[in-house]
Coordinates of C-alpha atoms in Angstrom, one line a residue:
M1 CA -22.1 -2.0 -3.6
L2 CA -22.4 1.2 -1.7
I3 CA -24.2 0.8 1.3
S4 CA -24.0 4.1 2.9
L5 CA -22.3 8.0 2.3
N6 CA -21.3 10.2 4.7
V7 CA -20.5 14.0 3.6
R8 CA -19.2 16.6 5.8
N9 CA -18.5 20.2 4.9
I10 CA -18.6 19.7 1.1
A11 CA -20.4 22.7 -0.9
L12 CA -23.8 23.5 0.7
M13 CA -23.8 20.3 2.9
D14 CA -22.5 20.7 6.4
E15 CA -23.2 16.9 7.2
M16 CA -25.3 14.2 5.6
Q17 CA -25.6 10.6 5.9
V18 CA -27.4 8.5 3.0
D19 CA -28.0 4.9 3.0
F20 CA -28.4 3.0 -0.4
G21 CA -29.6 -0.3 -1.5
S22 CA -29.7 -2.3 -4.6
G23 CA -31.3 -1.7 -7.8
L24 CA -31.7 2.1 -9.4
H25 CA -31.5 5.3 -7.3
V26 CA -32.6 8.5 -8.9
L27 CA -31.5 11.8 -7.6
T28 CA -33.9 14.7 -8.6
G29 CA -34.3 18.3 -7.7
E30 CA -34.4 21.9 -9.0
T31 CA -31.4 23.2 -11.0
G32 CA -28.7 24.3 -8.8
A33 CA -30.1 22.3 -5.7
G34 CA -26.8 20.3 -5.6
K35 CA -27.6 17.1 -7.4
S36 CA -24.4 16.7 -8.7
I37 CA -22.7 17.5 -5.5
I38 CA -23.3 13.8 -4.5
V39 CA -21.5 12.7 -7.6
D40 CA -18.6 15.2 -6.9
A41 CA -18.5 13.7 -3.2
V42 CA -18.2 10.2 -4.5
T43 CA -15.7 11.2 -7.2
L44 CA -13.5 12.5 -4.2
L45 CA -14.2 9.4 -2.3
L46 CA -12.9 7.2 -5.0
G47 CA -9.7 9.1 -5.1
G48 CA -10.5 12.0 -7.7
R49 CA -8.7 15.2 -8.0
T50 CA -9.0 17.2 -5.0
Q51 CA -10.7 20.6 -5.3
K52 CA -10.5 23.2 -2.5
E53 CA -13.7 24.8 -4.0
L54 CA -15.6 21.8 -2.9
I55 CA -14.8 22.7 1.0
R56 CA -17.8 24.4 2.5
T57 CA -17.2 28.3 3.0
G58 CA -16.1 28.9 6.7
T59 CA -14.6 25.5 7.2
E60 CA -11.2 24.4 7.2
K61 CA -11.7 20.9 5.6
A62 CA -14.2 18.6 4.2
R63 CA -14.6 14.7 4.6
V64 CA -16.4 12.1 2.7
E65 CA -16.9 8.5 3.9
G66 CA -18.4 5.4 2.2
V67 CA -19.3 2.0 3.5
F68 CA -19.3 -0.7 0.8
S69 CA -20.4 -4.2 1.0
L70 CA -18.1 -6.8 -0.9
D71 CA -20.7 -9.6 -1.5
D72 CA -20.8 -8.6 -5.0
C73 CA -17.2 -7.5 -5.4
P74 CA -15.3 -10.8 -4.4
H75 CA -12.6 -10.3 -6.8
L76 CA -11.3 -7.3 -4.7
I77 CA -10.9 -9.4 -1.6
P78 CA -7.6 -11.0 -2.8
L79 CA -6.1 -7.7 -3.3
L80 CA -7.2 -6.1 0.1
K81 CA -5.8 -9.3 1.8
E82 CA -2.5 -8.6 0.0
Y83 CA -2.2 -5.6 1.5
E84 CA -3.7 -6.5 4.9
L85 CA -6.7 -4.4 4.6
Y86 CA -9.3 -6.8 5.0
E87 CA -11.0 -9.5 7.6
E88 CA -13.3 -12.1 6.8
G89 CA -16.9 -10.9 6.8
E90 CA -16.4 -7.4 7.3
D91 CA -17.6 -4.3 5.2
L92 CA -14.9 -1.7 3.5
I93 CA -15.0 1.6 4.9
L94 CA -13.0 4.3 2.6
S95 CA -12.7 7.9 3.6
R96 CA -10.9 11.0 2.1
E97 CA -10.5 14.5 4.0
I98 CA -9.1 17.4 2.1
T99 CA -7.9 20.9 3.7
L100 CA -7.9 24.5 2.6
Q101 CA -4.0 24.2 2.6
G102 CA -4.3 21.5 -0.3
R103 CA -3.5 18.5 1.8
S104 CA -5.5 15.2 1.4
S105 CA -5.5 12.0 3.5
C106 CA -7.0 8.7 2.2
R107 CA -8.0 5.7 4.8
I108 CA -9.3 2.2 4.0
N109 CA -10.8 0.6 7.2
G110 CA -9.1 3.3 9.1
R111 CA -5.6 2.8 7.7
L112 CA -3.9 5.6 6.1
L113 CA -2.6 4.9 2.8
P114 CA -0.9 7.1 0.1
L115 CA -3.2 8.1 -2.8
S116 CA -1.6 6.0 -5.4
Q117 CA -2.0 3.1 -3.3
Y118 CA -5.7 4.0 -2.3
Q119 CA -6.3 4.3 -6.1
L120 CA -5.6 0.6 -6.5
F121 CA -8.7 -0.5 -4.9
T122 CA -11.4 2.2 -5.8
P123 CA -11.8 1.2 -9.7
Y124 CA -13.2 -2.2 -8.5
L125 CA -16.0 -0.4 -6.3
M126 CA -17.8 2.1 -8.6
D127 CA -17.8 3.4 -12.3
I128 CA -18.7 7.1 -12.7
H129 CA -20.3 8.2 -15.7
G130 CA -20.0 12.1 -15.5
Q131 CA -21.9 14.9 -17.3
H132 CA -21.0 15.2 -21.0
E133 CA -18.8 12.0 -20.8
H134 CA -20.7 10.7 -23.7
Q135 CA -19.0 13.4 -25.7
S136 CA -15.8 11.3 -25.3
L137 CA -17.4 8.9 -28.1
M138 CA -16.6 11.8 -30.3
D139 CA -12.9 11.1 -30.0
E140 CA -11.9 8.1 -31.9
K141 CA -8.9 7.5 -29.6
R142 CA -11.3 6.6 -26.8
H143 CA -12.9 3.9 -28.7
L144 CA -10.5 1.2 -28.3
G145 CA -10.8 1.6 -24.5
Y146 CA -14.5 1.0 -24.7
L147 CA -14.0 -2.0 -26.8
D148 CA -11.4 -3.6 -24.7
A149 CA -13.4 -2.8 -21.4
S150 CA -16.4 -5.2 -22.7
G151 CA -13.8 -8.0 -22.8
D152 CA -13.6 -10.8 -20.2
E153 CA -10.8 -11.5 -17.9
K154 CA -9.0 -13.7 -20.6
H155 CA -9.1 -10.5 -22.9
Q156 CA -7.9 -8.1 -20.0
E157 CA -5.1 -10.5 -19.3
L158 CA -4.0 -10.6 -23.0
L159 CA -3.9 -6.6 -23.0
R160 CA -1.8 -6.9 -19.9
Q161 CA 0.6 -9.3 -21.6
V162 CA 0.8 -7.3 -24.7
Q163 CA 1.8 -4.2 -22.4
S164 CA 4.4 -6.1 -20.7
D165 CA 5.9 -7.4 -24.0
C166 CA 5.9 -4.1 -25.5
A167 CA 7.5 -2.5 -22.6
A168 CA 10.4 -5.1 -22.8
W169 CA 10.8 -4.6 -26.3
L170 CA 10.9 -0.9 -26.2
E171 CA 13.5 -1.3 -23.5
S172 CA 15.7 -3.6 -25.8
K173 CA 15.4 -1.0 -28.7
K174 CA 16.5 1.5 -26.5
A175 CA 19.6 -0.4 -25.4
L176 CA 20.1 -1.3 -28.9
S177 CA 20.1 2.0 -30.2
K178 CA 22.6 3.1 -27.5
L179 CA 25.1 0.5 -28.6
Q180 CA 24.7 1.6 -32.2
K181 CA 25.5 5.1 -31.3
Q182 CA 28.4 4.1 -29.3
S183 CA 29.5 2.0 -32.4
A184 CA 29.2 5.0 -34.6
Q185 CA 31.4 7.0 -32.2
A186 CA 33.9 4.2 -31.3
G187 CA 36.6 5.1 -33.6
E188 CA 36.9 8.6 -32.5
R189 CA 36.5 7.8 -29.0
M190 CA 38.8 4.9 -28.8
E191 CA 41.6 7.3 -30.4
L192 CA 41.0 9.7 -27.5
L193 CA 41.0 7.0 -24.9
R194 CA 44.2 5.4 -26.1
L195 CA 46.0 8.8 -25.9
R196 CA 44.9 9.2 -22.3
Q197 CA 45.7 5.8 -21.7
K198 CA 49.2 6.2 -23.0
E199 CA 50.1 9.4 -21.0
L200 CA 48.7 8.0 -17.8
K201 CA 50.5 4.9 -18.3
Q202 CA 53.7 6.4 -18.9
A203 CA 53.3 8.6 -15.9
K204 CA 53.2 5.5 -13.8
L205 CA 51.6 7.4 -11.0
V206 CA 51.2 6.2 -7.4
P207 CA 48.5 7.0 -5.1
G208 CA 49.9 9.6 -2.4
E209 CA 52.9 10.1 -4.5
E210 CA 52.7 13.9 -4.8
E211 CA 52.7 14.6 -1.1
E212 CA 55.8 12.2 -0.6
L213 CA 57.5 14.0 -3.4
A214 CA 56.6 17.4 -1.9
R215 CA 58.1 16.5 1.4
E216 CA 61.2 15.2 -0.3
R217 CA 61.5 18.6 -2.2
D218 CA 61.3 20.4 1.1
R219 CA 64.0 18.5 2.7
F220 CA 66.4 19.3 -0.3
R221 CA 65.4 22.9 -0.3
N222 CA 66.4 23.2 3.7
V223 CA 69.4 20.7 3.6
E224 CA 71.6 23.3 5.3
K225 CA 69.1 23.8 8.0
I226 CA 68.6 20.3 8.5
E227 CA 72.2 19.6 8.7
D228 CA 72.9 22.2 11.3
G229 CA 70.0 21.1 13.4
L230 CA 71.0 17.2 13.1
R231 CA 74.9 18.3 13.8
E232 CA 74.0 20.4 16.7
A233 CA 71.9 17.6 18.1
Y234 CA 74.5 14.9 17.6
D235 CA 77.1 17.0 19.3
A236 CA 75.0 17.5 22.2
V237 CA 73.9 13.9 22.7
Y238 CA 76.7 12.0 21.4
D239 CA 80.0 13.7 19.9
G240 CA 80.4 17.1 21.4
S241 CA 82.8 18.3 24.3
N242 CA 80.3 17.3 26.9
P243 CA 77.9 15.0 25.3
A244 CA 74.6 13.7 27.2
A245 CA 75.5 10.2 27.0
E246 CA 78.9 10.5 28.4
A247 CA 77.3 12.2 31.3
L248 CA 74.7 9.7 31.6
R249 CA 77.2 6.8 31.5
Q250 CA 79.1 8.7 34.3
A251 CA 76.2 8.9 36.5
V252 CA 75.5 5.3 36.0
H253 CA 79.1 4.7 37.1
A254 CA 78.7 6.9 40.2
L255 CA 75.7 5.0 41.6
A256 CA 77.1 1.4 41.0
P257 CA 78.9 1.2 44.3
I258 CA 75.8 2.3 46.5
E259 CA 73.0 0.5 44.6
R260 CA 73.0 -2.3 47.1
L261 CA 72.5 -0.2 50.0
D262 CA 69.2 1.1 49.2
E263 CA 66.5 0.0 46.6
G264 CA 65.9 3.4 45.7
Y265 CA 69.7 4.0 44.5
A266 CA 69.2 0.7 42.6
S267 CA 66.1 2.0 40.9
L268 CA 67.8 5.3 39.9
R269 CA 70.9 3.5 38.6
A270 CA 68.5 1.3 36.2
R271 CA 66.7 4.5 35.1
L272 CA 69.9 6.3 34.2
D273 CA 71.2 3.2 32.5
G274 CA 68.1 3.1 30.3
L275 CA 68.4 6.8 29.6
Y276 CA 72.1 6.4 28.6
Y277 CA 71.3 3.4 26.1
E278 CA 68.4 5.6 24.7
A279 CA 70.7 8.6 24.3
E280 CA 73.3 6.5 22.7
D281 CA 70.8 5.2 20.1
I282 CA 69.7 8.8 19.7
G283 CA 73.0 9.6 19.0
L284 CA 73.7 7.1 16.6
T285 CA 70.6 7.6 14.4
L286 CA 71.4 11.2 14.4
R287 CA 75.1 10.2 12.9
D288 CA 73.1 8.0 10.3
M289 CA 70.7 10.8 9.4
L290 CA 74.1 13.1 8.9
A291 CA 75.6 10.5 6.7
Q292 CA 72.6 10.1 4.8
L293 CA 71.8 13.8 4.1
D294 CA 71.9 14.5 0.5
S295 CA 72.2 17.7 -1.2
D296 CA 72.3 16.5 -4.7
P297 CA 71.0 19.0 -7.1
D298 CA 70.1 16.4 -9.8
R299 CA 67.8 14.8 -7.4
L300 CA 66.0 17.9 -6.6
E301 CA 65.6 18.8 -10.3
Q302 CA 64.3 15.3 -10.8
I303 CA 61.6 15.6 -8.1
Q304 CA 60.6 19.1 -9.3
Y305 CA 60.3 17.6 -12.8
R306 CA 58.0 14.9 -11.5
L307 CA 55.7 17.1 -9.3
D308 CA 55.4 19.5 -12.5
L309 CA 54.1 16.3 -14.4
I310 CA 51.7 15.5 -11.8
R311 CA 50.2 18.9 -11.6
R312 CA 49.8 19.3 -15.2
L313 CA 48.1 15.8 -15.6
S314 CA 45.8 17.1 -12.6
R315 CA 44.9 20.0 -14.2
K316 CA 44.0 18.2 -17.4
Y317 CA 41.7 15.7 -15.4
G318 CA 40.0 18.4 -13.3
G319 CA 42.1 18.8 -10.5
A320 CA 42.3 15.0 -9.9
T321 CA 44.7 13.6 -7.2
T322 CA 47.5 10.9 -8.2
G323 CA 44.7 8.3 -6.7
E324 CA 41.9 9.6 -8.7
M325 CA 44.0 9.5 -12.1
V326 CA 45.0 5.9 -11.3
E327 CA 41.3 5.1 -10.9
K328 CA 40.7 7.0 -14.2
L329 CA 43.3 4.8 -15.9
K330 CA 41.1 1.9 -14.9
E331 CA 38.0 3.3 -16.2
I332 CA 39.8 4.2 -19.5
D333 CA 40.8 0.5 -19.7
A334 CA 37.6 -0.9 -18.9
E335 CA 35.9 1.3 -21.6
L336 CA 38.4 0.5 -24.2
T337 CA 37.7 -3.1 -23.3
T338 CA 34.1 -2.5 -24.0
F339 CA 34.7 -0.7 -27.2
E340 CA 36.8 -3.5 -28.2
S341 CA 34.0 -6.0 -27.6
I342 CA 31.3 -3.6 -28.9
D343 CA 30.6 -5.7 -32.1
D344 CA 29.7 -8.8 -29.9
L345 CA 27.5 -6.7 -27.6
L346 CA 25.8 -5.1 -30.6
D347 CA 25.3 -8.7 -32.1
D348 CA 23.8 -9.9 -28.6
A349 CA 21.7 -6.6 -28.5
Q350 CA 20.3 -7.2 -32.0
K351 CA 19.4 -10.7 -31.2
Q352 CA 17.7 -9.7 -28.0
E353 CA 15.7 -6.9 -29.7
K354 CA 14.6 -9.4 -32.5
K355 CA 13.6 -11.7 -29.9
L356 CA 11.4 -9.3 -27.8
S357 CA 10.1 -7.9 -31.1
Q358 CA 8.8 -11.3 -32.1
R359 CA 7.3 -12.0 -28.7
Y360 CA 5.5 -8.6 -28.7
Q361 CA 4.3 -9.3 -32.3
A362 CA 3.0 -12.7 -31.3
S363 CA 1.1 -11.5 -28.3
A364 CA 0.0 -8.6 -30.2
G365 CA -1.2 -10.8 -33.1
Q366 CA -3.3 -12.7 -30.4
L367 CA -4.8 -9.6 -29.3
T368 CA -5.8 -8.6 -33.0
V369 CA -7.6 -11.9 -33.5
A370 CA -9.3 -11.6 -30.2
R371 CA -10.4 -8.1 -31.0
Q372 CA -11.8 -9.3 -34.1
A373 CA -13.9 -11.8 -32.4
L374 CA -14.9 -9.3 -29.6
A375 CA -15.7 -6.5 -32.2
E376 CA -18.2 -8.8 -33.8
K377 CA -19.8 -9.7 -30.4
F378 CA -19.8 -6.1 -29.4
E379 CA -21.5 -4.9 -32.5
K380 CA -24.4 -7.5 -31.8
E381 CA -24.7 -6.8 -28.5
M382 CA -24.6 -2.9 -29.1
E383 CA -27.4 -3.2 -31.6
V384 CA -29.6 -5.2 -29.2
Q385 CA -29.1 -2.4 -26.7
L386 CA -29.7 0.4 -29.2
R387 CA -33.0 -1.4 -30.5
D388 CA -34.0 -1.6 -26.6
L389 CA -33.2 2.2 -26.7
N390 CA -35.3 3.0 -29.4
M391 CA -32.8 3.2 -31.9
G392 CA -33.9 0.0 -33.6
G393 CA -33.0 0.7 -37.2
T394 CA -29.4 1.6 -36.1
R395 CA -26.6 -0.3 -37.8
F396 CA -23.2 -0.3 -35.4
K397 CA -19.9 -1.3 -36.8
V398 CA -16.4 -1.6 -35.2
T399 CA -13.3 -1.1 -37.4
L400 CA -9.9 -1.9 -36.3
P401 CA -7.3 0.2 -38.5
A402 CA -3.9 -0.8 -38.2
C403 CA -1.6 1.7 -36.2
E404 CA 2.1 1.6 -35.3
P405 CA 2.8 -1.0 -32.7
C406 CA 2.6 0.2 -29.1
A407 CA 1.5 -0.9 -25.5
L408 CA -2.2 -1.1 -27.0
G409 CA -1.2 -3.5 -29.8
N410 CA -1.0 -3.0 -33.6
E411 CA -4.5 -1.5 -34.0
T412 CA -6.9 1.2 -32.9
A413 CA -10.7 1.1 -33.1
A414 CA -13.2 3.3 -34.6
F415 CA -16.9 3.0 -34.1
L416 CA -19.4 3.8 -37.1
I417 CA -23.1 3.9 -37.2
A418 CA -25.9 4.3 -39.5
P419 CA -28.8 5.5 -37.6
N420 CA -31.4 5.0 -40.4
R421 CA -32.1 2.1 -42.6
G422 CA -30.5 2.5 -46.0
E423 CA -27.9 4.9 -45.1
E424 CA -24.1 4.2 -45.1
L425 CA -21.9 3.5 -42.1
Q426 CA -20.3 6.7 -41.0
P427 CA -17.9 7.8 -38.1
L428 CA -19.9 8.7 -35.0
S429 CA -18.2 12.3 -34.8
K430 CA -19.7 13.2 -38.2
I431 CA -23.3 12.3 -37.7
A432 CA -24.5 11.4 -34.1
S433 CA -26.5 13.9 -32.2
G434 CA -26.4 14.7 -28.5
G435 CA -29.2 12.3 -27.8
E436 CA -27.8 9.4 -29.7
L437 CA -24.5 9.8 -28.0
S438 CA -26.1 9.6 -24.7
R439 CA -27.9 6.4 -25.8
L440 CA -24.9 5.0 -27.3
M441 CA -23.0 5.6 -24.2
L442 CA -25.9 4.0 -22.2
A443 CA -25.6 1.1 -24.4
I444 CA -21.8 0.6 -23.9
K445 CA -22.4 1.0 -20.3
S446 CA -25.2 -1.7 -20.5
V447 CA -22.8 -4.2 -22.4
A448 CA -20.2 -3.5 -19.6
A449 CA -22.8 -4.4 -17.0
K450 CA -23.2 -7.7 -18.3
R451 CA -19.6 -8.6 -17.7
E452 CA -18.1 -9.3 -14.2
G453 CA -17.0 -6.1 -13.1
V454 CA -17.7 -2.9 -10.8
P455 CA -20.9 -3.6 -8.8
S456 CA -22.0 0.0 -8.7
M457 CA -22.5 2.6 -11.6
I458 CA -23.1 6.4 -11.4
F459 CA -24.7 8.2 -14.2
D460 CA -24.7 12.1 -13.9
E461 CA -27.4 13.5 -16.3
I462 CA -26.7 10.9 -19.0
D463 CA -30.2 11.7 -20.3
T464 CA -28.8 14.9 -21.9
G465 CA -30.5 15.8 -25.1
I466 CA -33.3 13.3 -24.8
S467 CA -36.8 13.3 -24.2
G468 CA -40.3 11.7 -24.6
R469 CA -40.2 7.9 -25.7
A470 CA -36.2 8.1 -25.9
A471 CA -36.4 9.2 -22.0
Q472 CA -38.5 6.3 -21.3
V473 CA -36.4 3.4 -23.1
V474 CA -33.2 5.1 -21.3
G475 CA -35.0 4.7 -18.1
E476 CA -36.1 1.2 -18.7
K477 CA -32.5 0.6 -19.8
M478 CA -31.1 1.8 -16.5
A479 CA -33.8 0.1 -14.5
A480 CA -32.4 -3.4 -16.4
I481 CA -28.8 -2.5 -15.6
G482 CA -30.1 -2.0 -12.0
K483 CA -31.0 -5.6 -11.9
E484 CA -27.6 -6.6 -12.6
R485 CA -25.7 -3.6 -10.9
Q486 CA -26.4 -1.0 -8.3
V487 CA -27.1 2.3 -10.3
L488 CA -27.1 5.8 -8.9
C489 CA -28.5 8.3 -11.5
V490 CA -28.8 12.3 -11.3
T491 CA -31.7 13.2 -13.8
H492 CA -34.2 15.7 -14.8
L493 CA -36.3 13.5 -16.6
Q494 CA -39.6 12.2 -15.1
Q495 CA -39.6 9.1 -17.1
I496 CA -36.4 7.9 -15.4
A497 CA -37.4 9.2 -12.0
A498 CA -40.7 7.0 -12.2
L499 CA -38.8 3.8 -12.7
A500 CA -36.6 4.2 -9.7
D501 CA -36.3 1.5 -7.0
H502 CA -35.1 4.5 -4.8
H503 CA -36.0 8.0 -5.4
F504 CA -34.0 10.9 -3.4
L505 CA -35.1 14.5 -3.5
V506 CA -31.9 17.2 -3.4
E507 CA -33.1 20.3 -2.3
K508 CA -31.7 23.7 -1.2
Y509 CA -33.2 25.7 1.8
F510 CA -32.3 28.6 4.1
D511 CA -32.3 27.8 7.9
G512 CA -32.2 31.4 8.9
D513 CA -28.3 31.6 9.0
R514 CA -27.0 29.7 6.0
T515 CA -28.1 28.2 2.7
R516 CA -28.0 24.2 3.1
T517 CA -28.6 21.3 0.8
R518 CA -30.4 18.3 1.9
L519 CA -31.3 14.9 0.6
T520 CA -34.6 13.1 1.3
L521 CA -35.6 9.7 0.4
L522 CA -39.2 10.1 -1.2
S523 CA -42.0 7.5 -1.0
G524 CA -45.9 7.6 -1.3
E525 CA -47.3 10.9 -1.9
N526 CA -43.9 12.9 -1.6
R527 CA -42.8 11.1 -4.6
V528 CA -45.8 11.5 -6.5
N529 CA -45.3 15.5 -5.8
E530 CA -41.9 15.3 -7.0
I531 CA -42.5 13.7 -10.4
A532 CA -45.5 16.0 -10.6
R533 CA -43.2 18.9 -10.2
M534 CA -40.7 17.5 -12.9
L535 CA -44.0 17.1 -15.2
G536 CA -45.1 20.9 -14.8
G537 CA -48.4 22.0 -16.1
D538 CA -51.8 22.0 -14.0
A539 CA -50.9 20.7 -10.5
E540 CA -53.6 18.2 -10.2
S541 CA -53.4 16.7 -13.6
A542 CA -49.6 16.4 -13.2
R543 CA -50.3 14.4 -9.7
K544 CA -52.7 12.1 -11.6
H545 CA -50.1 11.6 -14.5
A546 CA -47.4 11.0 -12.1
K547 CA -49.4 8.3 -10.1
E548 CA -50.0 6.7 -13.4
M549 CA -46.3 6.7 -14.5
I550 CA -45.2 5.3 -11.1
K551 CA -48.0 2.5 -11.3
K552 CA -47.3 1.6 -14.8

């Protein structure tokens, strides 16, 4: 449960620390005093949508921090331990900060977490019933959620199983549909692929071939220049009137008689000897190049034809290189292989889809049976709660109309009521008044409170549209829930305020500089005075009535 709440720079609150206990807490005060600001702060703390308007005027950021005891929420501890956020025996500290720039930060026990991860934990701590939420009962799409929420952990596990089975089934349907489309398009597609396969195979492309052919073409185009260069070099090195190789040979012979006289002469002779053999080798290489030099015009024509083919194919395939076109051929081969085996793939996909559909239908069928039993139990429990809420003649019925299979199962839910004896059951949206909707929602929350679930509940003006005896029984019901759960209630009804275990007054005041909101825990005469204010009328008689209400 919530032990304490610290609010800083939210709306009219600059800084406020509030401590809470067990049982029923009520917040009262004049209209506009800021009672719902506490609910807004808790909503923000629990990971609700950030609103820059909440930040106190003149400040850059707002912060809210809550300390929770986990004594009544043991099922959250394993999840916290999984994320290394909990040590045995410690309380849980949540904090949320928002800035005018739209940034927000979330922390659990001081550790910064992304909002999506932070929100994994907060639903275990508190359930907020905001203003006008009872109007959601008018929307039948929400009824199934209320019914399922009343189920035990076994029911919740079955819900998760149906969702998982449905996701797997829908994925298999998607895969099957894709294959069916491919199969329908297979004939036309295969014809195109085979044409492309044929032209690429006939081309017999080799990665890097175009570059090599371009170099060979350039040699043919410059054969005379190349021949002149090679010839001149050959003559100079090996076969001219005064070739370098011959000059080097003569130098070697000149040093031979004196090489024994000095190591330097011997070294020079050895170096000249090496140069001679290198020059001789270069000369022979140049001779071979001259002999191999080809000016065959037919070969040049073949090269140009080949280059034209490669470039035409390259343009057709988006400027691809020969290497990329070789890879494209492999892709075409693979796609054709897939198409050729598509009948087998289609057969496997149909079997898988049927298998997963049957699995989904089996778990959804179990859920239907579970919901039928849960609906009967829910009806009885709701009628008991409504009887307690001064709606004793009300009949309450849950119907489970079939719907298209989905992650929620094969049915939806609709709540019907007959508020008075002898009347026919009709949908809530057609006959329920505002006061009846408030009490119906409180009854639903009361049923939920009996289940193992969130330890704290907040009601923000759930008493809308009720007064008199109905207000008294609503207050008594909240007090009863307070024996099972911690309850925080924003109210304008004195009947509910008189039943509180803890009564807080929210008031707005001016300190000579700015308008501020403060929260004060009331007791004794101060509490009597606040309930008397809510009663109105003559001050003394109102105080007397207030005392009687508190005593009763």
